[in-house]
Each structure stands twice: as structure tokens, then as C-alpha cells.
Amino acid sequence: MLDAVPVVVATVFVLIAIAFVALPVVVIGGIWRTRARLRTWTPTTARLLRVSQSTRGSRDSRHSVLVGHYEYRDHMGATHQGSGDLGDQGMPVGTADPTVQVVYDPMDPERSMVASPATGAVGCLVATLVVFGLVGLMILGGAVVALTMDSPAPSSPSDPVTEWQVPR
């Protein structure tokens, strides 16, 4: 029974390591896809129809974001509507016709998103996730080493026992 304990502990560490590596891969993949859209989708100016407030996050860390509901024309002149987090663009105030920068998929002009410029926060997030992934790889390496190490053979009852007397 005790022989299985190191295997169970190492397995738990392997699962933790997989989570540490998988999370950055998923998040960085999403960032990469978004940045690819910003490079390959068509930029345009959209007219804001209305702005609403949305609450995001978990129960303990909720925050409000402004969501812009907009209308734009594609390269063929057709009108489409979309919505998205206004992020750094905020809400244009004091203009008769408030606008927001968006990008849309030229292959499917119904798909669009608010174009937000890259910020230092994205770089900081990626750096943090890379460190997170490296920690996961170190945990995984330690678990693999622990699983492959030779453990000392358990003593059998037939082994001679040496008794030691403690001086008083």
C-alpha cells in the first residue's frame, strides 16, 4: 500500500503541472488569434448606436465595462451591426455622431469586433503566463524524476536486525 503513495503523489503533481502548462497555452492562443484578426480583418469606422454597461468577472472580483453597440459598412457597402467591449476607447462624449474603430472579417462581414490597440498590459500578461508555464514544466520535470528514481527496496522480516543500546 505504501509503495503506491509516491506514484499517487507524482500523478497529482503531473496533473497540476499540466494545468500550469495548459492555461498559458490556451490564453496565449486566444491573444494570438485576436491579434491575427486585427492584422487580417478589414478596419473601418463604425457609428455607435448605443452604449450599455455590463458587469463581468467572478462574484468576488466584479467590474463594469462599457459595451458599444455599433453599425458599420463593409467593403461592398452593406450595413451590419455588432457590439463589443469598448475597452480603452471609452465612450466618445460631446460629438453629434460618436464613432468607434472596428475590424470585420472580409470573408464574413457579419463578424466584427472593436479594434483596441495593443497595450503594455498584453505584454505583461503574456510574460506572466510564460513564467506560469515554466513553473508547470519544472513541476512536471520533478514529478517525472520522482517517478523514475529507484526507491530503496523494503527490508524483509528475515533481514538481521541490529539493536543499539542508548547510553544512560
Coordinates of N, CA, C and O in Angstrom, one line a residue:
M1 N 0.8 -1.2 0.0 CA 0.0 0.0 0.0 C 0.9 1.3 0.0 O 0.6 2.2 -0.7
L2 N 1.9 1.3 0.8 CA 2.8 2.4 0.9 C 3.6 2.6 -0.3 O 4.1 3.7 -0.6
D3 N 3.8 1.5 -1.1 CA 4.6 1.7 -2.3 C 3.8 2.5 -3.4 O 4.5 3.1 -4.2
A4 N 2.5 2.6 -3.3 CA 1.7 3.3 -4.3 C 1.7 4.8 -4.0 O 1.4 5.6 -4.8
V5 N 2.0 5.2 -2.7 CA 2.0 6.6 -2.3 C 2.8 7.5 -3.2 O 2.4 8.6 -3.7
P6 N 4.1 7.2 -3.5 CA 4.9 8.1 -4.4 C 4.3 8.2 -5.8 O 4.3 9.3 -6.4
V7 N 3.7 7.2 -6.3 CA 3.1 7.2 -7.6 C 1.9 8.1 -7.6 O 1.7 8.9 -8.5
V8 N 1.1 8.0 -6.5 CA -0.1 8.9 -6.4 C 0.3 10.3 -6.3 O -0.3 11.2 -7.0
V9 N 1.3 10.6 -5.4 CA 1.7 12.0 -5.3 C 2.3 12.5 -6.6 O 2.0 13.7 -7.0
A10 N 3.1 11.7 -7.2 CA 3.7 12.2 -8.5 C 2.6 12.4 -9.6 O 2.7 13.4 -10.3
T11 N 1.6 11.6 -9.6 CA 0.5 11.7 -10.5 C -0.2 13.1 -10.2 O -0.6 13.8 -11.2
V12 N -0.5 13.4 -9.0 CA -1.1 14.6 -8.6 C -0.2 15.8 -9.1 O -0.7 16.8 -9.7
F13 N 1.1 15.7 -8.9 CA 2.0 16.8 -9.4 C 1.9 16.9 -10.9 O 2.0 18.0 -11.5
V14 N 1.8 15.7 -11.6 CA 1.7 15.8 -13.1 C 0.5 16.5 -13.5 O 0.5 17.3 -14.4
L15 N -0.6 16.2 -12.9 CA -1.9 16.9 -13.2 C -1.8 18.4 -12.9 O -2.3 19.2 -13.7
I16 N -1.2 18.8 -11.8 CA -1.0 20.2 -11.5 C -0.2 20.8 -12.6 O -0.4 21.9 -13.1
A17 N 0.9 20.2 -13.0 CA 1.8 20.7 -14.0 C 1.1 20.9 -15.3 O 1.3 21.8 -16.0
I18 N 0.3 19.9 -15.7 CA -0.5 20.0 -16.9 C -1.4 21.3 -16.9 O -1.5 22.0 -17.9
A19 N -2.0 21.5 -15.8 CA -2.8 22.7 -15.7 C -2.0 24.0 -15.8 O -2.4 25.0 -16.5
F20 N -0.8 24.0 -15.2 CA 0.1 25.1 -15.2 C 0.6 25.4 -16.7 O 0.8 26.5 -17.1
V21 N 0.7 24.3 -17.5 CA 1.2 24.5 -18.9 C 0.0 24.8 -19.8 O 0.1 25.6 -20.7
A22 N -1.2 24.1 -19.6 CA -2.3 24.3 -20.5 C -2.9 25.7 -20.4 O -3.3 26.2 -21.4
L23 N -3.0 26.3 -19.2 CA -3.7 27.6 -19.1 C -2.9 28.6 -19.9 O -3.6 29.3 -20.7
P24 N -1.6 28.8 -19.8 CA -0.9 29.7 -20.7 C -1.1 29.4 -22.2 O -1.2 30.4 -23.0
V25 N -1.1 28.2 -22.5 CA -1.2 27.8 -24.0 C -2.6 28.3 -24.5 O -2.7 28.9 -25.6
V26 N -3.6 28.1 -23.7 CA -5.0 28.5 -24.1 C -5.1 30.0 -24.2 O -5.6 30.5 -25.2
V27 N -4.7 30.7 -23.2 CA -4.8 32.1 -23.1 C -3.9 32.8 -24.2 O -4.4 33.7 -24.9
I28 N -2.7 32.4 -24.3 CA -1.8 33.0 -25.3 C -2.3 32.7 -26.7 O -2.3 33.5 -27.6
G29 N -2.9 31.5 -26.9 CA -3.5 31.2 -28.2 C -4.7 32.1 -28.5 O -4.8 32.6 -29.7
G30 N -5.5 32.4 -27.6 CA -6.6 33.4 -27.8 C -6.1 34.8 -28.1 O -6.6 35.5 -29.0
I31 N -5.0 35.2 -27.4 CA -4.4 36.5 -27.7 C -3.9 36.5 -29.1 O -4.0 37.5 -29.9
W32 N -3.2 35.4 -29.5 CA -2.6 35.3 -30.8 C -3.7 35.4 -31.9 O -3.5 36.1 -32.9
R33 N -4.8 34.7 -31.7 CA -5.9 34.7 -32.7 C -6.5 36.1 -32.8 O -6.8 36.6 -33.9
T34 N -6.7 36.8 -31.7 CA -7.2 38.2 -31.7 C -6.3 39.1 -32.4 O -6.7 39.9 -33.3
R35 N -5.0 39.0 -32.2 CA -4.0 39.9 -32.9 C -4.0 39.5 -34.3 O -3.8 40.4 -35.2
A36 N -4.2 38.3 -34.7 CA -4.2 37.9 -36.1 C -5.4 38.5 -36.8 O -5.3 39.0 -37.9
R37 N -6.5 38.6 -36.1 CA -7.7 39.2 -36.6 C -7.5 40.7 -36.9 O -7.8 41.2 -37.9
L38 N -6.8 41.3 -36.0 CA -6.5 42.8 -36.1 C -5.6 43.0 -37.3 O -5.7 44.1 -38.0
R39 N -4.8 42.1 -37.7 CA -3.9 42.2 -38.8 C -4.6 41.9 -40.1 O -4.3 42.5 -41.2
T40 N -5.5 40.9 -40.2 CA -6.0 40.4 -41.4 C -7.4 40.9 -41.7 O -7.9 40.8 -42.8
W41 N -8.2 41.3 -40.7 CA -9.5 41.8 -40.9 C -9.5 43.2 -41.4 O -8.5 43.9 -41.2
T42 N -10.6 43.7 -42.0 CA -10.6 45.0 -42.5 C -11.0 46.0 -41.5 O -12.1 45.9 -40.9
P43 N -10.2 47.1 -41.3 CA -10.6 48.1 -40.4 C -11.6 49.1 -41.0 O -11.6 49.3 -42.2
T44 N -12.5 49.6 -40.1 CA -13.5 50.6 -40.6 C -13.9 51.4 -39.4 O -13.7 51.0 -38.2
T45 N -14.6 52.5 -39.6 CA -15.2 53.3 -38.6 C -16.6 53.0 -38.5 O -17.4 52.9 -39.5
A46 N -17.1 52.7 -37.3 CA -18.5 52.3 -37.0 C -19.2 53.5 -36.3 O -18.5 54.2 -35.5
R47 N -20.5 53.6 -36.5 CA -21.3 54.6 -35.8 C -21.9 53.9 -34.5 O -22.5 52.9 -34.7
L48 N -21.6 54.5 -33.4 CA -22.2 54.0 -32.2 C -23.7 54.2 -32.1 O -24.1 55.4 -32.3
L49 N -24.5 53.2 -31.9 CA -25.9 53.3 -31.8 C -26.3 53.6 -30.4 O -27.2 54.4 -30.1
R50 N -25.6 52.8 -29.5 CA -25.9 53.0 -28.0 C -24.7 52.3 -27.3 O -24.0 51.5 -27.8
V51 N -24.6 52.7 -26.0 CA -23.6 52.1 -25.1 C -24.3 51.6 -23.9 O -25.2 52.3 -23.3
S52 N -24.0 50.4 -23.5 CA -24.6 49.8 -22.3 C -23.4 49.4 -21.4 O -22.3 49.4 -21.8
Q53 N -23.8 49.2 -20.1 CA -22.8 48.8 -19.1 C -23.1 47.3 -18.8 O -24.2 46.9 -18.6
S54 N -22.0 46.6 -18.8 CA -22.0 45.2 -18.5 C -21.1 44.9 -17.3 O -20.0 45.5 -17.2
T55 N -21.5 43.9 -16.4 CA -20.7 43.5 -15.3 C -20.0 42.2 -15.7 O -20.7 41.3 -16.1
R56 N -18.7 42.1 -15.4 CA -18.0 40.9 -15.7 C -17.2 40.5 -14.5 O -17.0 41.2 -13.6
G57 N -16.7 39.2 -14.6 CA -15.9 38.7 -13.5 C -16.6 37.8 -12.6 O -17.8 37.5 -12.8
S58 N -15.9 37.3 -11.6 CA -16.5 36.4 -10.6 C -17.2 37.2 -9.5 O -17.1 38.4 -9.5
R59 N -17.8 36.5 -8.6 CA -18.6 37.1 -7.6 C -17.7 38.0 -6.7 O -18.1 39.0 -6.2
D60 N -16.5 37.6 -6.5 CA -15.6 38.3 -5.6 C -14.9 39.5 -6.3 O -14.4 40.4 -5.7
S61 N -14.7 39.4 -7.6 CA -14.0 40.5 -8.3 C -14.8 40.9 -9.6 O -14.3 40.7 -10.7
R62 N -15.9 41.6 -9.4 CA -16.7 42.0 -10.5 C -16.2 43.4 -10.9 O -15.8 44.2 -10.1
H63 N -16.3 43.7 -12.2 CA -16.0 45.0 -12.7 C -17.0 45.3 -13.9 O -17.5 44.4 -14.5
S64 N -17.1 46.6 -14.1 CA -18.1 47.1 -15.1 C -17.3 47.4 -16.4 O -16.2 48.0 -16.3
V65 N -17.8 47.1 -17.5 CA -17.2 47.5 -18.8 C -18.3 48.2 -19.6 O -19.5 47.9 -19.5
L66 N -17.9 49.1 -20.5 CA -18.8 49.7 -21.5 C -18.8 48.8 -22.7 O -17.8 48.5 -23.3
V67 N -20.0 48.5 -23.2 CA -20.2 47.7 -24.4 C -20.9 48.6 -25.4 O -21.9 49.2 -25.2
G68 N -20.2 48.8 -26.5 CA -20.7 49.6 -27.6 C -21.5 48.8 -28.6 O -21.0 47.7 -29.0
H69 N -22.7 49.2 -29.0 CA -23.5 48.6 -30.0 C -23.4 49.5 -31.2 O -23.7 50.7 -31.1
Y70 N -22.8 49.0 -32.3 CA -22.4 49.8 -33.4 C -23.0 49.3 -34.7 O -23.5 48.2 -34.9
E71 N -22.9 50.2 -35.7 CA -23.3 49.9 -37.1 C -22.1 50.3 -38.0 O -21.5 51.4 -37.9
Y72 N -21.8 49.5 -39.0 CA -20.7 49.7 -39.9 C -21.1 49.2 -41.3 O -22.0 48.4 -41.5
R73 N -20.3 49.8 -42.3 CA -20.5 49.3 -43.7 C -19.3 48.5 -44.1 O -18.1 48.9 -43.8
D74 N -19.5 47.4 -44.8 CA -18.4 46.6 -45.3 C -17.9 47.1 -46.6 O -18.4 48.1 -47.1
H75 N -16.9 46.4 -47.2 CA -16.3 46.9 -48.4 C -17.3 46.9 -49.6 O -17.0 47.5 -50.6
M76 N -18.4 46.2 -49.5 CA -19.4 46.1 -50.6 C -20.5 47.2 -50.4 O -21.4 47.3 -51.2
G77 N -20.4 47.9 -49.3 CA -21.4 48.9 -49.0 C -22.6 48.4 -48.1 O -23.5 49.2 -47.8
A78 N -22.6 47.1 -47.8 CA -23.7 46.6 -47.0 C -23.5 47.0 -45.5 O -22.4 47.1 -45.0
T79 N -24.7 47.3 -44.8 CA -24.6 47.7 -43.4 C -24.8 46.5 -42.5 O -25.6 45.6 -42.8
H80 N -24.0 46.5 -41.4 CA -24.0 45.4 -40.4 C -24.0 46.0 -39.1 O -23.6 47.2 -38.9
Q81 N -24.4 45.3 -38.1 CA -24.4 45.7 -36.7 C -23.6 44.7 -35.9 O -23.6 43.5 -36.2
G82 N -23.0 45.2 -34.8 CA -22.2 44.4 -33.9 C -22.2 45.1 -32.6 O -22.7 46.2 -32.4
S83 N -21.5 44.4 -31.6 CA -21.3 45.0 -30.3 C -20.0 44.4 -29.8 O -19.5 43.4 -30.2
G84 N -19.4 45.2 -28.9 CA -18.2 44.8 -28.3 C -17.7 45.7 -27.2 O -18.1 46.8 -27.1
D85 N -16.8 45.2 -26.3 CA -16.2 45.9 -25.2 C -15.5 47.1 -25.8 O -14.6 46.9 -26.6
L86 N -15.8 48.3 -25.3 CA -15.1 49.5 -25.8 C -13.7 49.6 -25.3 O -12.9 50.4 -25.8
G87 N -13.4 48.9 -24.2 CA -12.0 48.9 -23.7 C -11.4 50.3 -23.5 O -12.0 51.1 -22.9
D88 N -10.2 50.5 -24.1 CA -9.5 51.8 -23.9 C -10.2 52.9 -24.7 O -9.9 54.1 -24.4
Q89 N -11.0 52.6 -25.6 CA -11.6 53.7 -26.4 C -12.6 54.5 -25.6 O -12.8 55.7 -25.9
G90 N -13.2 53.9 -24.6 CA -14.1 54.7 -23.8 C -15.3 55.1 -24.6 O -15.6 54.6 -25.7
M91 N -16.1 56.0 -24.0 CA -17.3 56.4 -24.7 C -17.1 57.8 -25.2 O -16.8 58.7 -24.5
P92 N -17.2 58.0 -26.6 CA -17.0 59.4 -27.1 C -18.1 60.3 -26.6 O -19.3 60.0 -26.7
V93 N -17.7 61.4 -26.0 CA -18.7 62.3 -25.4 C -18.6 63.7 -26.2 O -17.5 64.1 -26.6
G94 N -19.7 64.3 -26.4 CA -19.8 65.6 -27.0 C -19.7 65.6 -28.5 O -19.5 66.7 -29.1
T95 N -19.9 64.5 -29.2 CA -19.9 64.5 -30.6 C -21.3 64.2 -31.1 O -22.1 63.4 -30.5
A96 N -21.7 64.8 -32.2 CA -23.1 64.6 -32.7 C -23.2 63.2 -33.2 O -24.3 62.6 -33.2
D97 N -22.2 62.6 -33.8 CA -22.2 61.3 -34.3 C -21.0 60.5 -33.8 O -20.0 60.4 -34.4
P98 N -21.1 59.9 -32.6 CA -20.0 59.2 -32.0 C -19.6 58.0 -32.8 O -20.5 57.2 -33.3
T99 N -18.3 57.7 -32.9 CA -17.8 56.6 -33.7 C -16.9 55.8 -32.9 O -16.4 56.2 -31.9
V100 N -16.6 54.6 -33.4 CA -15.7 53.7 -32.8 C -15.0 52.9 -33.9 O -15.5 52.7 -34.9
Q101 N -13.7 52.6 -33.7 CA -12.9 51.8 -34.7 C -13.2 50.3 -34.5 O -13.1 49.8 -33.4
V102 N -13.6 49.6 -35.6 CA -13.9 48.2 -35.6 C -13.1 47.5 -36.7 O -12.6 48.2 -37.6
V103 N -13.0 46.2 -36.6 CA -12.5 45.4 -37.7 C -13.5 44.3 -38.0 O -14.2 43.9 -37.1
Y104 N -13.6 44.0 -39.3 CA -14.6 42.9 -39.6 C -13.9 41.9 -40.6 O -12.9 42.2 -41.2
D105 N -14.4 40.7 -40.6 CA -13.9 39.6 -41.4 C -14.4 39.9 -42.8 O -15.6 39.8 -43.1
P106 N -13.4 40.1 -43.8 CA -13.9 40.4 -45.1 C -14.5 39.1 -45.8 O -15.3 39.3 -46.7
M107 N -14.3 37.9 -45.3 CA -14.9 36.7 -45.8 C -16.3 36.5 -45.3 O -17.1 35.9 -45.9
D108 N -16.6 37.1 -44.1 CA -17.9 37.0 -43.4 C -18.1 38.4 -42.7 O -17.9 38.5 -41.5
P109 N -18.6 39.4 -43.4 CA -18.7 40.7 -42.9 C -19.6 40.9 -41.6 O -19.5 41.9 -41.0
E110 N -20.4 39.9 -41.4 CA -21.2 39.9 -40.1 C -20.4 39.8 -38.9 O -20.8 40.2 -37.8
R111 N -19.2 39.2 -39.0 CA -18.3 39.0 -37.9 C -17.4 40.3 -37.7 O -16.7 40.7 -38.6
S112 N -17.5 40.9 -36.5 CA -16.7 42.1 -36.3 C -16.3 42.1 -34.8 O -16.9 41.4 -34.0
M113 N -15.4 43.0 -34.5 CA -15.0 43.3 -33.1 C -14.4 44.7 -33.0 O -14.0 45.3 -34.0
V114 N -14.6 45.3 -31.8 CA -14.0 46.6 -31.6 C -12.5 46.4 -31.7 O -11.9 45.5 -31.1
A115 N -11.8 47.3 -32.4 CA -10.4 47.3 -32.6 C -9.7 48.1 -31.5 O -9.9 49.3 -31.4
S116 N -9.1 47.3 -30.6 CA -8.4 48.0 -29.5 C -6.9 47.9 -29.7 O -6.4 46.8 -30.1
P117 N -6.1 49.0 -29.6 CA -4.7 48.9 -29.8 C -4.0 48.0 -28.8 O -4.5 47.9 -27.7
A118 N -2.9 47.4 -29.2 CA -2.1 46.6 -28.2 C -1.6 47.5 -27.1 O -1.2 48.6 -27.4
T119 N -1.7 47.0 -25.9 CA -1.2 47.8 -24.8 C -0.1 47.0 -24.1 O 0.1 45.9 -24.3
G120 N 0.5 47.7 -23.1 CA 1.5 47.0 -22.3 C 1.0 45.9 -21.5 O 1.7 45.0 -21.1
A121 N -0.3 46.0 -21.2 CA -0.9 45.0 -20.3 C -0.9 43.6 -21.0 O -0.7 42.6 -20.3
V122 N -1.0 43.6 -22.3 CA -1.0 42.3 -23.1 C 0.4 41.7 -22.9 O 0.5 40.5 -22.6
G123 N 1.4 42.5 -23.1 CA 2.8 42.0 -22.9 C 3.1 41.5 -21.5 O 3.7 40.5 -21.3
C124 N 2.6 42.2 -20.5 CA 2.7 41.8 -19.1 C 2.0 40.5 -18.9 O 2.5 39.6 -18.2
L125 N 0.8 40.3 -19.5 CA 0.0 39.1 -19.3 C 0.8 37.9 -19.9 O 0.9 36.9 -19.3
V126 N 1.3 38.1 -21.1 CA 2.0 37.1 -21.8 C 3.2 36.7 -21.0 O 3.5 35.5 -20.8
A127 N 4.0 37.6 -20.5 CA 5.2 37.3 -19.7 C 4.8 36.5 -18.5 O 5.5 35.6 -18.1
T128 N 3.7 36.9 -17.8 CA 3.3 36.2 -16.6 C 2.9 34.8 -17.0 O 3.2 33.8 -16.2
L129 N 2.2 34.6 -18.1 CA 1.8 33.3 -18.5 C 3.0 32.4 -18.9 O 2.9 31.2 -18.6
V130 N 4.0 33.0 -19.5 CA 5.2 32.2 -19.8 C 5.9 31.7 -18.5 O 6.2 30.6 -18.4
V131 N 6.0 32.6 -17.5 CA 6.5 32.2 -16.2 C 5.7 31.1 -15.6 O 6.2 30.1 -15.1
F132 N 4.4 31.3 -15.7 CA 3.4 30.3 -15.2 C 3.7 28.9 -15.8 O 3.7 27.9 -15.2
G133 N 3.8 28.9 -17.2 CA 4.1 27.7 -17.9 C 5.4 27.1 -17.6 O 5.6 25.8 -17.5
L134 N 6.5 27.9 -17.4 CA 7.8 27.4 -17.0 C 7.7 26.7 -15.6 O 8.4 25.7 -15.4
V135 N 7.0 27.3 -14.7 CA 6.8 26.7 -13.4 C 6.1 25.3 -13.5 O 6.5 24.3 -12.9
G136 N 5.1 25.3 -14.4 CA 4.5 24.0 -14.7 C 5.4 23.0 -15.2 O 5.4 21.8 -14.8
L137 N 6.3 23.4 -16.1 CA 7.3 22.4 -16.7 C 8.3 22.0 -15.6 O 8.7 20.8 -15.6
M138 N 8.6 22.8 -14.7 CA 9.5 22.4 -13.6 C 8.9 21.4 -12.7 O 9.5 20.4 -12.3
I139 N 7.6 21.7 -12.4 CA 6.8 20.7 -11.6 C 6.7 19.4 -12.3 O 6.9 18.3 -11.7
L140 N 6.4 19.4 -13.6 CA 6.3 18.2 -14.4 C 7.7 17.4 -14.4 O 7.7 16.2 -14.2
G141 N 8.8 18.2 -14.6 CA 10.1 17.5 -14.6 C 10.4 16.9 -13.2 O 10.9 15.8 -13.2
G142 N 10.1 17.6 -12.1 CA 10.3 17.0 -10.8 C 9.4 15.7 -10.6 O 9.9 14.8 -10.0
A143 N 8.2 15.8 -11.1 CA 7.3 14.6 -10.9 C 7.9 13.4 -11.7 O 7.9 12.3 -11.3
V144 N 8.4 13.7 -12.9 CA 8.9 12.6 -13.8 C 10.2 12.0 -13.1 O 10.4 10.8 -13.1
V145 N 11.0 12.9 -12.6 CA 12.2 12.4 -11.9 C 11.9 11.6 -10.7 O 12.4 10.5 -10.5
A146 N 10.9 12.0 -9.9 CA 10.5 11.3 -8.8 C 9.9 9.9 -9.1 O 10.1 8.9 -8.4
L147 N 9.2 9.8 -10.2 CA 8.6 8.6 -10.7 C 9.7 7.6 -11.2 O 9.6 6.4 -11.1
T148 N 10.7 8.1 -11.8 CA 11.7 7.3 -12.4 C 12.9 6.9 -11.5 O 13.7 6.1 -11.8
M149 N 13.0 7.6 -10.3 CA 14.1 7.3 -9.4 C 13.8 5.9 -8.8 O 12.7 5.5 -8.5
D150 N 15.0 5.2 -8.5 CA 14.9 3.9 -7.9 C 14.7 4.1 -6.4 O 15.5 4.8 -5.8
S151 N 13.7 3.5 -5.8 CA 13.5 3.6 -4.4 C 14.1 2.5 -3.7 O 14.3 1.4 -4.3
P152 N 14.6 2.7 -2.5 CA 15.3 1.6 -1.8 C 14.3 0.4 -1.6 O 13.1 0.6 -1.4
A153 N 14.8 -0.8 -1.7 CA 14.0 -2.0 -1.5 C 13.5 -2.1 -0.1 O 14.3 -1.8 0.8
P154 N 12.3 -2.4 0.2 CA 11.9 -2.5 1.6 C 12.6 -3.7 2.2 O 12.9 -4.7 1.6
S155 N 12.8 -3.6 3.5 CA 13.5 -4.6 4.2 C 12.5 -5.8 4.5 O 11.3 -5.5 4.7
S156 N 13.0 -7.0 4.5 CA 12.1 -8.1 4.7 C 12.3 -8.5 6.2 O 13.3 -8.3 6.8
P157 N 11.3 -9.2 6.7 CA 11.5 -9.7 8.1 C 12.6 -10.6 8.4 O 13.1 -10.8 9.5
S158 N 13.2 -11.2 7.3 CA 14.3 -12.2 7.5 C 15.6 -11.5 7.6 O 16.6 -12.1 7.9
D159 N 15.7 -10.2 7.3 CA 16.9 -9.4 7.4 C 17.3 -9.4 8.9 O 16.5 -9.2 9.8
P160 N 18.7 -9.5 9.1 CA 19.1 -9.5 10.5 C 18.9 -8.0 11.0 O 19.1 -7.1 10.3
V161 N 18.5 -8.0 12.3 CA 18.3 -6.7 12.9 C 19.4 -6.4 13.9 O 19.7 -7.3 14.7
T162 N 19.9 -5.3 13.9 CA 20.9 -4.9 14.8 C 20.3 -4.0 15.8 O 19.7 -3.0 15.5
E163 N 20.4 -4.3 17.1 CA 19.9 -3.5 18.2 C 21.0 -2.6 18.7 O 22.1 -3.0 18.9
W164 N 20.6 -1.4 19.0 CA 21.6 -0.5 19.6 C 21.1 -0.1 21.0 O 19.9 0.1 21.2
Q165 N 22.0 0.0 21.9 CA 21.7 0.4 23.3 C 22.0 1.9 23.4 O 23.0 2.3 23.0
V166 N 21.0 2.6 23.9 CA 21.2 4.1 24.2 C 21.9 4.2 25.5 O 21.4 3.7 26.5
P167 N 23.1 4.9 25.6 CA 23.7 5.1 26.9 C 22.9 6.0 27.8 O 22.3 6.9 27.3
R168 N 23.0 5.6 29.1 CA 22.2 6.5 30.1 C 23.2 7.2 31.0 O 24.1 7.0 31.4

